[in-house]
Structure formats: structure tokens, C-alpha cells
Amino acid sequence: MASVDVVIPNYNYGRYLEACVNSVLSQDMAEIRVLIVDNASTDDSVDVARRLAASDSRVKLLLRPENLGPHASFNAGIDWARADYFLLLFADDFLVPGALRRATAVMERDCGIAFCYGRDVAIRGDVPIPEIEPQPADPPLRLMTGRAFIERFCRLGVFQIPGPSIVVRTSVQKRAGHYRTALPHSDDYELWLRLALYGTVAELDCVQAGIRSHDANRSTELWAHQTLHIRHTADAAESFFYHEGRWLDGAETLRRRARRGIAERAYWSAVSHALRGNGEAWKLLMLAFRMAPATAVLPPLGYLLHRADTLPRMRSLLSRIQR
């Protein structure tokens, strides 16, 4: 039977913590451990964590007396992990029933898979976790080589992967190492690229996790300022190709492709913002021109053909404009 270690970093998410932990403990897996890493929360998080640990021996605690920042929590969890598989799950997110069994079953059948992920369901604010429609026990999946995964990111300049759904083979996580503290907002992107160096990536066609959006999210401000988000994405790509990614065949070509893909993403984001009357459009356009000067002359139409979500996004945008 496969074993899974789940690390739950927490800072002032006491109101979400119990639901998150219970979504893990209720998984139909025999061997699960949970490590709550609290970063000196000032709400009732510590009381909630202690109560959860007292009621279930599978819950372990690392209660920091001072806030060392999120990277310290992530990396302490990596060091702690010893199970077959590893998952980093933020305290405001949750797993859907059967998620760990589905992920580990796929990876048990193919030891070449470095990590797998699925789809997510989104909820807003402090609402309770909704009833999730039962997911297939053996969902359809798509396998891609690690290089194909990296090339797809370079082409699109974005991942579109729900982080809480990513289950990693622990031996691969240990080889890939820690989150880089130099990347405050795109550390996960850079680490996913590193993980892909060590095997195949599996994409499950089912809902695996839930993502809660609220004003205190780590990424809320970043998503509200798309220019900043895209710049941080570019930082992740540069870091990857400066470090481990430099040893890939054709690394410099991939690095330039990533820069162009991120620029083309900025270009079309600028168009979208302009159509909605958002003042950030000009900043995004200038970012695109700086990263890929050719976009100032020729619109990167080919980029739209590579995005599977192009048509739905265009329909959504047009419907907003018509209102």
C-alpha cells in the first residue's frame, strides 16, 4: 500500500485549517501523515492545530515561535517527508474524496512518473467545502515526457496547473530539492520545471483538489496585477535555465522560447485588459515589446493556437463587453 505525506503550511488560516486537514485524513488511504507547519499565527490556528493533533495521531505539528516566511515551511516539509509520495497543500485549499488513491494508483503502475496532477474546483471566500460529484476511480490520463512538459511551459509562458492537486514521488522531490527563496511569487513554477527533469508527468482528467480564493491569499495581489505576475513567471524561467535547466539539450533555445512565450502571453493579456478598459493594458504591452520586440510589429497569432482555452476565454471576454 502506498504511503503519502501531506504538508500543510499555515499562517492565520485557522478558519480553514480543520476542513483542509479533514479533507486529507478522510482520504481512502491506509498510510497518511499530515504535518501542519504554523508560521507563528496570531489567530486561533495553533489551538485548532493542537486539537487536530490530539484527536488523530497521524497529525504532526511544527509550531514556529516566529514567522520565518513561507519558504521555510515548504522546505521543512520536504525535509520531513519520508513516505512514498509527497503533497504540499495550503491550509485554505482542500482535497476531493479519493484524490490520493487516484494519484498514487497511477504512479504505482508506472515508476517513471515524477508527479501527477488533476483539475480543481474553485470556491470563493469562507463558504464550506461543497459536495463534489464523485470522480472516476480510474480516470483518463495523459502522459507527457518531462521535456515535453518543459517545452509546453516555454511555448505558453504559463502552467495552468492547480498546485494543490500535485502529488510528487518523494524520491523525486528530494532530488529536485527545496523551493528557492529568491523567487517569492513563482517558486512553485520553478520547482515544477525541476521536477520534470526527473521523469514523466501525468495529467489526470478528473477533479483532484479545491482552491479557495479570498482577500488574504498569497497570490491575490499578484493576480490583481498581471504585469507583476508575468514578470515573476519570467524570473522563474530565468532561474531554472540558469541552474538545473542549463544542462538540457538545447537549453539556450528553450530559454529564448520561454522568454518569447511569456512575452506573447503578456501581449494577449494586454489586449484582453484593453478590451475591458483596464489601465494595466499599456504596461503589459510594453512588457511584451521589451521581452520580444517583434510583437510590436507582428501580433503573435500563433500563440492563440497553442492555448486550449483560447475560445472559452474569448467568449467570456466578448460576453463581458456586450454587457
PDB file of C-alpha atoms in Angstrom:
ATOM      1  CA  MET A   1       0.000   0.000   0.000  1.00  0.00           C
ATOM      2  CA  ALA A   2       1.401   3.379  -0.994  1.00  0.00           C
ATOM      3  CA  SER A   3       2.054   5.969   1.715  1.00  0.00           C
ATOM      4  CA  VAL A   4       1.604   9.719   1.443  1.00  0.00           C
ATOM      5  CA  ASP A   5       2.967  12.620   3.470  1.00  0.00           C
ATOM      6  CA  VAL A   6       0.966  15.842   3.248  1.00  0.00           C
ATOM      7  CA  VAL A   7       2.487  19.105   4.432  1.00  0.00           C
ATOM      8  CA  ILE A   8       0.068  21.909   5.296  1.00  0.00           C
ATOM      9  CA  PRO A   9       1.748  25.304   5.706  1.00  0.00           C
ATOM     10  CA  ASN A  10      -0.395  27.708   7.683  1.00  0.00           C
ATOM     11  CA  TYR A  11      -0.412  31.344   8.659  1.00  0.00           C
ATOM     12  CA  ASN A  12      -3.584  32.833  10.141  1.00  0.00           C
ATOM     13  CA  TYR A  13      -5.829  30.366   8.305  1.00  0.00           C
ATOM     14  CA  GLY A  14      -7.320  28.864  11.439  1.00  0.00           C
ATOM     15  CA  ARG A  15     -10.811  29.273   9.997  1.00  0.00           C
ATOM     16  CA  TYR A  16      -9.905  26.951   7.100  1.00  0.00           C
ATOM     17  CA  LEU A  17      -7.417  24.600   8.747  1.00  0.00           C
ATOM     18  CA  GLU A  18      -9.777  21.940  10.111  1.00  0.00           C
ATOM     19  CA  ALA A  19     -11.612  21.491   6.812  1.00  0.00           C
ATOM     20  CA  CYS A  20      -8.293  21.220   4.968  1.00  0.00           C
ATOM     21  CA  VAL A  21      -6.851  18.621   7.357  1.00  0.00           C
ATOM     22  CA  ASN A  22     -10.069  16.599   7.388  1.00  0.00           C
ATOM     23  CA  SER A  23     -10.078  16.509   3.592  1.00  0.00           C
ATOM     24  CA  VAL A  24      -6.731  14.699   3.852  1.00  0.00           C
ATOM     25  CA  LEU A  25      -7.493  12.403   6.797  1.00  0.00           C
ATOM     26  CA  SER A  26     -10.731  11.255   5.154  1.00  0.00           C
ATOM     27  CA  GLN A  27      -8.906  10.002   2.047  1.00  0.00           C
ATOM     28  CA  ASP A  28      -9.286   6.264   1.436  1.00  0.00           C
ATOM     29  CA  MET A  29      -5.618   5.547   2.065  1.00  0.00           C
ATOM     30  CA  ALA A  30      -4.176   3.402   4.851  1.00  0.00           C
ATOM     31  CA  GLU A  31      -0.921   5.285   5.326  1.00  0.00           C
ATOM     32  CA  ILE A  32      -1.214   9.051   5.540  1.00  0.00           C
ATOM     33  CA  ARG A  33       0.712  11.521   7.667  1.00  0.00           C
ATOM     34  CA  VAL A  34      -0.058  15.211   7.952  1.00  0.00           C
ATOM     35  CA  LEU A  35       2.419  17.850   9.082  1.00  0.00           C
ATOM     36  CA  ILE A  36       0.940  21.226   9.972  1.00  0.00           C
ATOM     37  CA  VAL A  37       3.638  23.883   9.833  1.00  0.00           C
ATOM     38  CA  ASP A  38       2.376  27.005  11.558  1.00  0.00           C
ATOM     39  CA  ASN A  39       4.330  30.194  10.939  1.00  0.00           C
ATOM     40  CA  ALA A  40       3.633  31.993  14.236  1.00  0.00           C
ATOM     41  CA  SER A  41      -0.032  32.647  13.501  1.00  0.00           C
ATOM     42  CA  THR A  42      -1.770  35.330  15.533  1.00  0.00           C
ATOM     43  CA  ASP A  43      -5.286  33.891  15.185  1.00  0.00           C
ATOM     44  CA  ASP A  44      -6.567  30.617  16.683  1.00  0.00           C
ATOM     45  CA  SER A  45      -4.554  28.445  14.277  1.00  0.00           C
ATOM     46  CA  VAL A  46      -2.354  26.907  16.966  1.00  0.00           C
ATOM     47  CA  ASP A  47      -5.350  25.912  19.088  1.00  0.00           C
ATOM     48  CA  VAL A  48      -7.012  24.338  16.055  1.00  0.00           C
ATOM     49  CA  ALA A  49      -3.794  22.518  15.114  1.00  0.00           C
ATOM     50  CA  ARG A  50      -3.295  21.149  18.617  1.00  0.00           C
ATOM     51  CA  ARG A  51      -6.875  19.932  18.769  1.00  0.00           C
ATOM     52  CA  LEU A  52      -6.488  18.147  15.426  1.00  0.00           C
ATOM     53  CA  ALA A  53      -3.237  16.506  16.535  1.00  0.00           C
ATOM     54  CA  ALA A  54      -4.767  15.401  19.833  1.00  0.00           C
ATOM     55  CA  SER A  55      -7.684  13.733  18.043  1.00  0.00           C
ATOM     56  CA  ASP A  56      -5.653  11.908  15.356  1.00  0.00           C
ATOM     57  CA  SER A  57      -2.131  10.518  15.767  1.00  0.00           C
ATOM     58  CA  ARG A  58      -1.495  10.930  12.040  1.00  0.00           C
ATOM     59  CA  VAL A  59      -1.346  14.705  12.509  1.00  0.00           C
ATOM     60  CA  LYS A  60       2.056  16.114  13.472  1.00  0.00           C
ATOM     61  CA  LEU A  61       2.863  19.714  14.345  1.00  0.00           C
ATOM     62  CA  LEU A  62       5.675  22.154  13.733  1.00  0.00           C
ATOM     63  CA  LEU A  63       4.650  25.324  15.564  1.00  0.00           C
ATOM     64  CA  ARG A  64       7.140  28.110  14.938  1.00  0.00           C
ATOM     65  CA  PRO A  65       7.549  30.799  17.625  1.00  0.00           C
ATOM     66  CA  GLU A  66       8.423  33.335  14.925  1.00  0.00           C
ATOM     67  CA  ASN A  67       7.410  33.814  11.305  1.00  0.00           C
ATOM     68  CA  LEU A  68      10.215  32.556   9.067  1.00  0.00           C
ATOM     69  CA  GLY A  69       8.310  33.084   5.831  1.00  0.00           C
ATOM     70  CA  PRO A  70       6.549  30.553   3.603  1.00  0.00           C
ATOM     71  CA  HIS A  71       9.699  29.060   2.058  1.00  0.00           C
ATOM     72  CA  ALA A  72      10.903  27.851   5.450  1.00  0.00           C
ATOM     73  CA  SER A  73       7.607  25.994   5.886  1.00  0.00           C
ATOM     74  CA  PHE A  74       7.693  24.435   2.425  1.00  0.00           C
ATOM     75  CA  ASN A  75      11.288  23.307   2.770  1.00  0.00           C
ATOM     76  CA  ALA A  76      10.855  21.962   6.307  1.00  0.00           C
ATOM     77  CA  GLY A  77       8.061  19.822   4.906  1.00  0.00           C
ATOM     78  CA  ILE A  78      10.299  18.461   2.169  1.00  0.00           C
ATOM     79  CA  ASP A  79      12.929  17.554   4.746  1.00  0.00           C
ATOM     80  CA  TRP A  80      10.308  15.863   6.952  1.00  0.00           C
ATOM     81  CA  ALA A  81       8.754  13.748   4.206  1.00  0.00           C
ATOM     82  CA  ARG A  82       9.631  10.056   4.128  1.00  0.00           C
ATOM     83  CA  ALA A  83       6.554   8.404   2.587  1.00  0.00           C
ATOM     84  CA  ASP A  84       6.362   7.138  -0.987  1.00  0.00           C
ATOM     85  CA  TYR A  85       4.576  10.299  -2.132  1.00  0.00           C
ATOM     86  CA  PHE A  86       4.512  13.945  -1.115  1.00  0.00           C
ATOM     87  CA  LEU A  87       1.953  16.733  -1.364  1.00  0.00           C
ATOM     88  CA  LEU A  88       2.128  20.393  -0.340  1.00  0.00           C
ATOM     89  CA  LEU A  89      -1.385  21.598   0.439  1.00  0.00           C
ATOM     90  CA  PHE A  90      -2.108  25.144   1.588  1.00  0.00           C
ATOM     91  CA  ALA A  91      -4.372  25.414   4.610  1.00  0.00           C
ATOM     92  CA  ASP A  92      -7.108  27.266   2.706  1.00  0.00           C
ATOM     93  CA  ASP A  93      -7.330  24.588  -0.010  1.00  0.00           C
ATOM     94  CA  PHE A  94      -8.569  21.006   0.161  1.00  0.00           C
ATOM     95  CA  LEU A  95      -8.518  17.564  -1.471  1.00  0.00           C
ATOM     96  CA  VAL A  96     -11.580  15.976  -3.011  1.00  0.00           C
ATOM     97  CA  PRO A  97     -12.523  12.417  -1.966  1.00  0.00           C
ATOM     98  CA  GLY A  98     -10.329   9.721  -3.480  1.00  0.00           C
ATOM     99  CA  ALA A  99      -7.724  12.154  -4.806  1.00  0.00           C
ATOM    100  CA  LEU A 100      -4.704  10.495  -3.190  1.00  0.00           C
ATOM    101  CA  ARG A 101      -5.741   6.977  -4.170  1.00  0.00           C
ATOM    102  CA  ARG A 102      -6.255   8.022  -7.799  1.00  0.00           C
ATOM    103  CA  ALA A 103      -2.899   9.778  -7.956  1.00  0.00           C
ATOM    104  CA  THR A 104      -0.873   7.075  -6.255  1.00  0.00           C
ATOM    105  CA  ALA A 105      -2.532   4.262  -8.235  1.00  0.00           C
ATOM    106  CA  VAL A 106      -1.384   5.867 -11.477  1.00  0.00           C
ATOM    107  CA  MET A 107       2.142   6.390 -10.166  1.00  0.00           C
ATOM    108  CA  GLU A 108       2.367   2.903  -8.687  1.00  0.00           C
ATOM    109  CA  ARG A 109       1.644   1.444 -12.126  1.00  0.00           C
ATOM    110  CA  ASP A 110       4.417   3.496 -13.739  1.00  0.00           C
ATOM    111  CA  CYS A 111       7.517   4.154 -11.677  1.00  0.00           C
ATOM    112  CA  GLY A 112       8.756   6.566 -14.331  1.00  0.00           C
ATOM    113  CA  ILE A 113       6.158   9.181 -13.380  1.00  0.00           C
ATOM    114  CA  ALA A 114       7.743  12.008 -11.388  1.00  0.00           C
ATOM    115  CA  PHE A 115       4.475  13.706 -10.452  1.00  0.00           C
ATOM    116  CA  CYS A 116       0.848  13.915 -11.426  1.00  0.00           C
ATOM    117  CA  TYR A 117      -1.897  16.482 -11.176  1.00  0.00           C
ATOM    118  CA  GLY A 118      -5.582  16.853 -11.940  1.00  0.00           C
ATOM    119  CA  ARG A 119      -8.225  19.522 -12.249  1.00  0.00           C
ATOM    120  CA  ASP A 120      -9.579  21.735  -9.497  1.00  0.00           C
ATOM    121  CA  VAL A 121     -12.859  23.164  -8.285  1.00  0.00           C
ATOM    122  CA  ALA A 122     -12.873  26.805  -7.198  1.00  0.00           C
ATOM    123  CA  ILE A 123     -14.703  28.274  -4.223  1.00  0.00           C
ATOM    124  CA  ARG A 124     -14.818  31.849  -3.025  1.00  0.00           C
ATOM    125  CA  GLY A 125     -14.495  33.269   0.469  1.00  0.00           C
ATOM    126  CA  ASP A 126     -15.360  31.412   3.655  1.00  0.00           C
ATOM    127  CA  VAL A 127     -18.086  29.155   2.282  1.00  0.00           C
ATOM    128  CA  PRO A 128     -17.999  25.490   3.380  1.00  0.00           C
ATOM    129  CA  ILE A 129     -16.449  22.910   1.093  1.00  0.00           C
ATOM    130  CA  PRO A 130     -19.206  21.938  -1.363  1.00  0.00           C
ATOM    131  CA  GLU A 131     -20.323  18.453  -2.275  1.00  0.00           C
ATOM    132  CA  ILE A 132     -18.074  17.261  -5.092  1.00  0.00           C
ATOM    133  CA  GLU A 133     -19.506  14.993  -7.743  1.00  0.00           C
ATOM    134  CA  PRO A 134     -17.889  11.539  -7.427  1.00  0.00           C
ATOM    135  CA  GLN A 135     -14.841  11.229  -9.655  1.00  0.00           C
ATOM    136  CA  PRO A 136     -13.884   8.089 -11.622  1.00  0.00           C
ATOM    137  CA  ALA A 137     -11.718   5.653  -9.689  1.00  0.00           C
ATOM    138  CA  ASP A 138      -9.516   5.142 -12.739  1.00  0.00           C
ATOM    139  CA  PRO A 139      -9.706   8.445 -14.627  1.00  0.00           C
ATOM    140  CA  PRO A 140      -8.404   9.028 -18.149  1.00  0.00           C
ATOM    141  CA  LEU A 141      -4.899  10.378 -18.108  1.00  0.00           C
ATOM    142  CA  ARG A 142      -2.383  11.978 -20.406  1.00  0.00           C
ATOM    143  CA  LEU A 143       1.312  11.241 -20.090  1.00  0.00           C
ATOM    144  CA  MET A 144       3.982  13.615 -21.310  1.00  0.00           C
ATOM    145  CA  THR A 145       7.727  13.395 -21.043  1.00  0.00           C
ATOM    146  CA  GLY A 146       9.382  15.786 -18.678  1.00  0.00           C
ATOM    147  CA  ARG A 147      10.911  17.602 -21.633  1.00  0.00           C
ATOM    148  CA  ALA A 148       7.515  17.953 -23.313  1.00  0.00           C
ATOM    149  CA  PHE A 149       6.165  19.425 -20.084  1.00  0.00           C
ATOM    150  CA  ILE A 150       9.012  21.962 -20.007  1.00  0.00           C
ATOM    151  CA  GLU A 151       8.586  22.777 -23.699  1.00  0.00           C
ATOM    152  CA  ARG A 152       4.869  23.387 -23.211  1.00  0.00           C
ATOM    153  CA  PHE A 153       5.618  25.917 -20.490  1.00  0.00           C
ATOM    154  CA  CYS A 154       8.193  27.608 -22.713  1.00  0.00           C
ATOM    155  CA  ARG A 155       5.664  27.840 -25.545  1.00  0.00           C
ATOM    156  CA  LEU A 156       2.819  29.244 -23.407  1.00  0.00           C
ATOM    157  CA  GLY A 157       4.592  31.107 -20.620  1.00  0.00           C
ATOM    158  CA  VAL A 158       2.122  29.676 -18.121  1.00  0.00           C
ATOM    159  CA  PHE A 159       1.306  26.328 -16.489  1.00  0.00           C
ATOM    160  CA  GLN A 160      -2.460  26.407 -15.773  1.00  0.00           C
ATOM    161  CA  ILE A 161      -1.976  23.665 -13.176  1.00  0.00           C
ATOM    162  CA  PRO A 162      -3.732  23.634  -9.781  1.00  0.00           C
ATOM    163  CA  GLY A 163      -0.898  23.363  -7.284  1.00  0.00           C
ATOM    164  CA  PRO A 164      -2.924  21.610  -4.540  1.00  0.00           C
ATOM    165  CA  SER A 165      -3.505  18.673  -6.886  1.00  0.00           C
ATOM    166  CA  ILE A 166       0.189  17.925  -7.481  1.00  0.00           C
ATOM    167  CA  VAL A 167       1.306  14.639  -5.930  1.00  0.00           C
ATOM    168  CA  VAL A 168       5.052  14.091  -6.221  1.00  0.00           C
ATOM    169  CA  ARG A 169       7.118  10.948  -5.879  1.00  0.00           C
ATOM    170  CA  THR A 170       9.043  11.722  -2.689  1.00  0.00           C
ATOM    171  CA  SER A 171      12.339  10.411  -4.033  1.00  0.00           C
ATOM    172  CA  VAL A 172      11.997  12.849  -6.943  1.00  0.00           C
ATOM    173  CA  GLN A 173      11.129  15.725  -4.605  1.00  0.00           C
ATOM    174  CA  LYS A 174      14.258  15.008  -2.559  1.00  0.00           C
ATOM    175  CA  ARG A 175      16.408  15.012  -5.709  1.00  0.00           C
ATOM    176  CA  ALA A 176      14.853  18.220  -7.014  1.00  0.00           C
ATOM    177  CA  GLY A 177      15.387  19.873  -3.652  1.00  0.00           C
ATOM    178  CA  HIS A 178      13.928  22.902  -1.945  1.00  0.00           C
ATOM    179  CA  TYR A 179      11.884  25.869  -3.051  1.00  0.00           C
ATOM    180  CA  ARG A 180      14.188  28.759  -3.942  1.00  0.00           C
ATOM    181  CA  THR A 181      13.868  31.721  -1.587  1.00  0.00           C
ATOM    182  CA  ALA A 182      14.981  34.115  -4.348  1.00  0.00           C
ATOM    183  CA  LEU A 183      11.603  33.555  -6.036  1.00  0.00           C
ATOM    184  CA  PRO A 184       8.954  34.942  -3.670  1.00  0.00           C
ATOM    185  CA  HIS A 185       5.990  34.504  -6.002  1.00  0.00           C
ATOM    186  CA  SER A 186       6.993  31.984  -8.674  1.00  0.00           C
ATOM    187  CA  ASP A 187       8.903  29.466  -6.566  1.00  0.00           C
ATOM    188  CA  ASP A 188       6.344  26.771  -7.395  1.00  0.00           C
ATOM    189  CA  TYR A 189       6.685  27.319 -11.157  1.00  0.00           C
ATOM    190  CA  GLU A 190      10.443  26.926 -10.977  1.00  0.00           C
ATOM    191  CA  LEU A 191      10.218  23.801  -8.833  1.00  0.00           C
ATOM    192  CA  TRP A 192       7.714  22.161 -11.202  1.00  0.00           C
ATOM    193  CA  LEU A 193      10.217  22.633 -14.027  1.00  0.00           C
ATOM    194  CA  ARG A 194      12.917  20.995 -11.906  1.00  0.00           C
ATOM    195  CA  LEU A 195      10.657  18.074 -11.006  1.00  0.00           C
ATOM    196  CA  ALA A 196      10.033  17.454 -14.705  1.00  0.00           C
ATOM    197  CA  LEU A 197      13.747  16.773 -15.165  1.00  0.00           C
ATOM    198  CA  TYR A 198      13.326  13.506 -13.274  1.00  0.00           C
ATOM    199  CA  GLY A 199      10.576  11.685 -15.136  1.00  0.00           C
ATOM    200  CA  THR A 200       7.243  11.628 -16.879  1.00  0.00           C
ATOM    201  CA  VAL A 201       4.342  13.902 -15.916  1.00  0.00           C
ATOM    202  CA  ALA A 202       0.790  12.559 -15.657  1.00  0.00           C
ATOM    203  CA  GLU A 203      -2.290  14.745 -16.127  1.00  0.00           C
ATOM    204  CA  LEU A 204      -5.459  13.186 -14.671  1.00  0.00           C
ATOM    205  CA  ASP A 205      -8.786  14.062 -16.277  1.00  0.00           C
ATOM    206  CA  CYS A 206     -10.670  14.433 -13.014  1.00  0.00           C
ATOM    207  CA  VAL A 207     -11.096  16.897 -10.167  1.00  0.00           C
ATOM    208  CA  GLN A 208      -8.435  16.321  -7.521  1.00  0.00           C
ATOM    209  CA  ALA A 209      -8.396  19.431  -5.345  1.00  0.00           C
ATOM    210  CA  GLY A 210     -10.241  22.582  -4.403  1.00  0.00           C
ATOM    211  CA  ILE A 211      -8.782  26.086  -4.432  1.00  0.00           C
ATOM    212  CA  ARG A 212     -10.270  28.745  -2.214  1.00  0.00           C
ATOM    213  CA  SER A 213      -9.869  32.359  -3.293  1.00  0.00           C
ATOM    214  CA  HIS A 214     -10.124  35.172  -0.742  1.00  0.00           C
ATOM    215  CA  ASP A 215      -8.536  38.509   0.021  1.00  0.00           C
ATOM    216  CA  ALA A 216      -5.773  37.020   2.190  1.00  0.00           C
ATOM    217  CA  ASN A 217      -4.463  34.597  -0.463  1.00  0.00           C
ATOM    218  CA  ARG A 218      -0.727  34.707  -1.015  1.00  0.00           C
ATOM    219  CA  SER A 219      -1.382  35.187  -4.739  1.00  0.00           C
ATOM    220  CA  THR A 220      -4.338  37.595  -4.586  1.00  0.00           C
ATOM    221  CA  GLU A 221      -2.297  40.771  -5.042  1.00  0.00           C
ATOM    222  CA  LEU A 222      -0.178  39.120  -7.707  1.00  0.00           C
ATOM    223  CA  TRP A 223      -3.148  38.073  -9.830  1.00  0.00           C
ATOM    224  CA  ALA A 224      -4.646  41.536  -9.414  1.00  0.00           C
ATOM    225  CA  HIS A 225      -1.535  42.976 -11.058  1.00  0.00           C
ATOM    226  CA  GLN A 226      -0.974  40.820 -14.115  1.00  0.00           C
ATOM    227  CA  THR A 227       2.202  42.634 -15.160  1.00  0.00           C
ATOM    228  CA  LEU A 228       3.833  41.721 -11.876  1.00  0.00           C
ATOM    229  CA  HIS A 229       2.659  38.132 -12.149  1.00  0.00           C
ATOM    230  CA  ILE A 230       4.125  37.752 -15.638  1.00  0.00           C
ATOM    231  CA  ARG A 231       7.413  39.294 -14.540  1.00  0.00           C
ATOM    232  CA  HIS A 232       7.658  36.768 -11.719  1.00  0.00           C
ATOM    233  CA  THR A 233       6.938  33.982 -14.200  1.00  0.00           C
ATOM    234  CA  ALA A 234       9.856  35.236 -16.300  1.00  0.00           C
ATOM    235  CA  ASP A 235      12.037  35.176 -13.174  1.00  0.00           C
ATOM    236  CA  ALA A 236      11.147  31.519 -12.617  1.00  0.00           C
ATOM    237  CA  ALA A 237      12.126  30.615 -16.183  1.00  0.00           C
ATOM    238  CA  GLU A 238      15.414  32.502 -15.947  1.00  0.00           C
ATOM    239  CA  SER A 239      16.239  30.839 -12.623  1.00  0.00           C
ATOM    240  CA  PHE A 240      15.509  27.381 -13.990  1.00  0.00           C
ATOM    241  CA  PHE A 241      17.652  27.822 -17.088  1.00  0.00           C
ATOM    242  CA  TYR A 242      20.443  29.437 -15.059  1.00  0.00           C
ATOM    243  CA  HIS A 243      20.565  26.459 -12.675  1.00  0.00           C
ATOM    244  CA  GLU A 244      19.461  22.877 -13.413  1.00  0.00           C
ATOM    245  CA  GLY A 245      17.848  23.626 -16.745  1.00  0.00           C
ATOM    246  CA  ARG A 246      21.129  24.759 -18.261  1.00  0.00           C
ATOM    247  CA  TRP A 247      22.125  21.116 -18.763  1.00  0.00           C
ATOM    248  CA  LEU A 248      19.176  20.284 -21.005  1.00  0.00           C
ATOM    249  CA  ASP A 249      19.926  19.692 -24.673  1.00  0.00           C
ATOM    250  CA  GLY A 250      19.173  22.922 -26.462  1.00  0.00           C
ATOM    251  CA  ALA A 251      18.798  24.807 -23.173  1.00  0.00           C
ATOM    252  CA  GLU A 252      19.539  28.223 -24.659  1.00  0.00           C
ATOM    253  CA  THR A 253      16.963  27.717 -27.402  1.00  0.00           C
ATOM    254  CA  LEU A 254      14.404  26.704 -24.775  1.00  0.00           C
ATOM    255  CA  ARG A 255      15.262  29.720 -22.637  1.00  0.00           C
ATOM    256  CA  ARG A 256      14.682  32.070 -25.553  1.00  0.00           C
ATOM    257  CA  ARG A 257      11.480  30.238 -26.410  1.00  0.00           C
ATOM    258  CA  ALA A 258      10.295  30.709 -22.820  1.00  0.00           C
ATOM    259  CA  ARG A 259      11.060  34.413 -22.960  1.00  0.00           C
ATOM    260  CA  ARG A 260       9.112  34.717 -26.203  1.00  0.00           C
ATOM    261  CA  GLY A 261       6.208  32.654 -24.866  1.00  0.00           C
ATOM    262  CA  ILE A 262       5.957  34.822 -21.756  1.00  0.00           C
ATOM    263  CA  ALA A 263       6.101  37.960 -23.932  1.00  0.00           C
ATOM    264  CA  GLU A 264       3.331  36.653 -26.189  1.00  0.00           C
ATOM    265  CA  ARG A 265       1.240  35.872 -23.138  1.00  0.00           C
ATOM    266  CA  ALA A 266       1.782  39.457 -21.951  1.00  0.00           C
ATOM    267  CA  TYR A 267       0.740  40.754 -25.389  1.00  0.00           C
ATOM    268  CA  TRP A 268      -2.609  38.972 -25.420  1.00  0.00           C
ATOM    269  CA  SER A 269      -3.174  39.776 -21.774  1.00  0.00           C
ATOM    270  CA  ALA A 270      -2.712  43.424 -22.750  1.00  0.00           C
ATOM    271  CA  VAL A 271      -5.327  43.045 -25.482  1.00  0.00           C
ATOM    272  CA  SER A 272      -7.744  41.460 -23.017  1.00  0.00           C
ATOM    273  CA  HIS A 273      -7.166  44.220 -20.463  1.00  0.00           C
ATOM    274  CA  ALA A 274      -7.619  46.915 -23.107  1.00  0.00           C
ATOM    275  CA  LEU A 275     -10.956  45.478 -24.248  1.00  0.00           C
ATOM    276  CA  ARG A 276     -12.157  45.563 -20.657  1.00  0.00           C
ATOM    277  CA  GLY A 277     -10.954  49.123 -20.180  1.00  0.00           C
ATOM    278  CA  ASN A 278      -8.275  48.128 -17.662  1.00  0.00           C
ATOM    279  CA  GLY A 279      -5.438  50.655 -17.355  1.00  0.00           C
ATOM    280  CA  GLU A 280      -2.820  47.935 -16.933  1.00  0.00           C
ATOM    281  CA  ALA A 281      -3.029  47.108 -20.654  1.00  0.00           C
ATOM    282  CA  TRP A 282      -0.293  49.575 -21.604  1.00  0.00           C
ATOM    283  CA  LYS A 283       2.134  48.167 -19.009  1.00  0.00           C
ATOM    284  CA  LEU A 284       1.541  44.649 -20.300  1.00  0.00           C
ATOM    285  CA  LEU A 285       2.081  45.754 -23.878  1.00  0.00           C
ATOM    286  CA  MET A 286       5.358  47.494 -23.005  1.00  0.00           C
ATOM    287  CA  LEU A 287       6.479  44.359 -21.167  1.00  0.00           C
ATOM    288  CA  ALA A 288       5.730  42.262 -24.260  1.00  0.00           C
ATOM    289  CA  PHE A 289       7.657  44.667 -26.516  1.00  0.00           C
ATOM    290  CA  ARG A 290      10.689  44.655 -24.203  1.00  0.00           C
ATOM    291  CA  MET A 291      10.826  40.868 -23.955  1.00  0.00           C
ATOM    292  CA  ALA A 292      10.062  40.164 -27.615  1.00  0.00           C
ATOM    293  CA  PRO A 293      10.424  43.309 -29.798  1.00  0.00           C
ATOM    294  CA  ALA A 294       8.899  41.508 -32.795  1.00  0.00           C
ATOM    295  CA  THR A 295       5.477  41.638 -31.101  1.00  0.00           C
ATOM    296  CA  ALA A 296       5.483  45.403 -31.689  1.00  0.00           C
ATOM    297  CA  VAL A 297       5.365  44.725 -35.434  1.00  0.00           C
ATOM    298  CA  LEU A 298       3.571  41.423 -35.842  1.00  0.00           C
ATOM    299  CA  PRO A 299       0.820  40.200 -33.478  1.00  0.00           C
ATOM    300  CA  PRO A 300       1.736  36.700 -32.192  1.00  0.00           C
ATOM    301  CA  LEU A 301      -1.325  34.948 -33.582  1.00  0.00           C
ATOM    302  CA  GLY A 302       0.320  31.537 -33.361  1.00  0.00           C
ATOM    303  CA  TYR A 303       0.286  31.766 -29.576  1.00  0.00           C
ATOM    304  CA  LEU A 304      -3.504  31.632 -29.548  1.00  0.00           C
ATOM    305  CA  LEU A 305      -3.472  28.362 -31.475  1.00  0.00           C
ATOM    306  CA  HIS A 306      -1.435  26.693 -28.719  1.00  0.00           C
ATOM    307  CA  ARG A 307      -3.778  27.728 -25.892  1.00  0.00           C
ATOM    308  CA  ALA A 308      -6.541  25.189 -25.369  1.00  0.00           C
ATOM    309  CA  ASP A 309      -8.579  27.813 -23.529  1.00  0.00           C
ATOM    310  CA  THR A 310      -8.452  30.479 -26.251  1.00  0.00           C
ATOM    311  CA  LEU A 311     -12.054  30.092 -27.456  1.00  0.00           C
ATOM    312  CA  PRO A 312     -13.656  29.927 -23.969  1.00  0.00           C
ATOM    313  CA  ARG A 313     -11.667  32.973 -22.867  1.00  0.00           C
ATOM    314  CA  MET A 314     -12.682  34.907 -25.974  1.00  0.00           C
ATOM    315  CA  ARG A 315     -16.354  34.035 -25.457  1.00  0.00           C
ATOM    316  CA  SER A 316     -16.151  35.134 -21.822  1.00  0.00           C
ATOM    317  CA  LEU A 317     -14.444  38.392 -22.770  1.00  0.00           C
ATOM    318  CA  LEU A 318     -16.950  39.190 -25.511  1.00  0.00           C
ATOM    319  CA  SER A 319     -19.886  38.493 -23.192  1.00  0.00           C
ATOM    320  CA  ARG A 320     -18.479  40.965 -20.666  1.00  0.00           C
ATOM    321  CA  ILE A 321     -18.021  43.626 -23.316  1.00  0.00           C
ATOM    322  CA  GLN A 322     -21.578  43.161 -24.616  1.00  0.00           C
ATOM    323  CA  ARG A 323     -22.965  43.736 -21.138  1.00  0.00           C
TER     324      ARG A 323
END
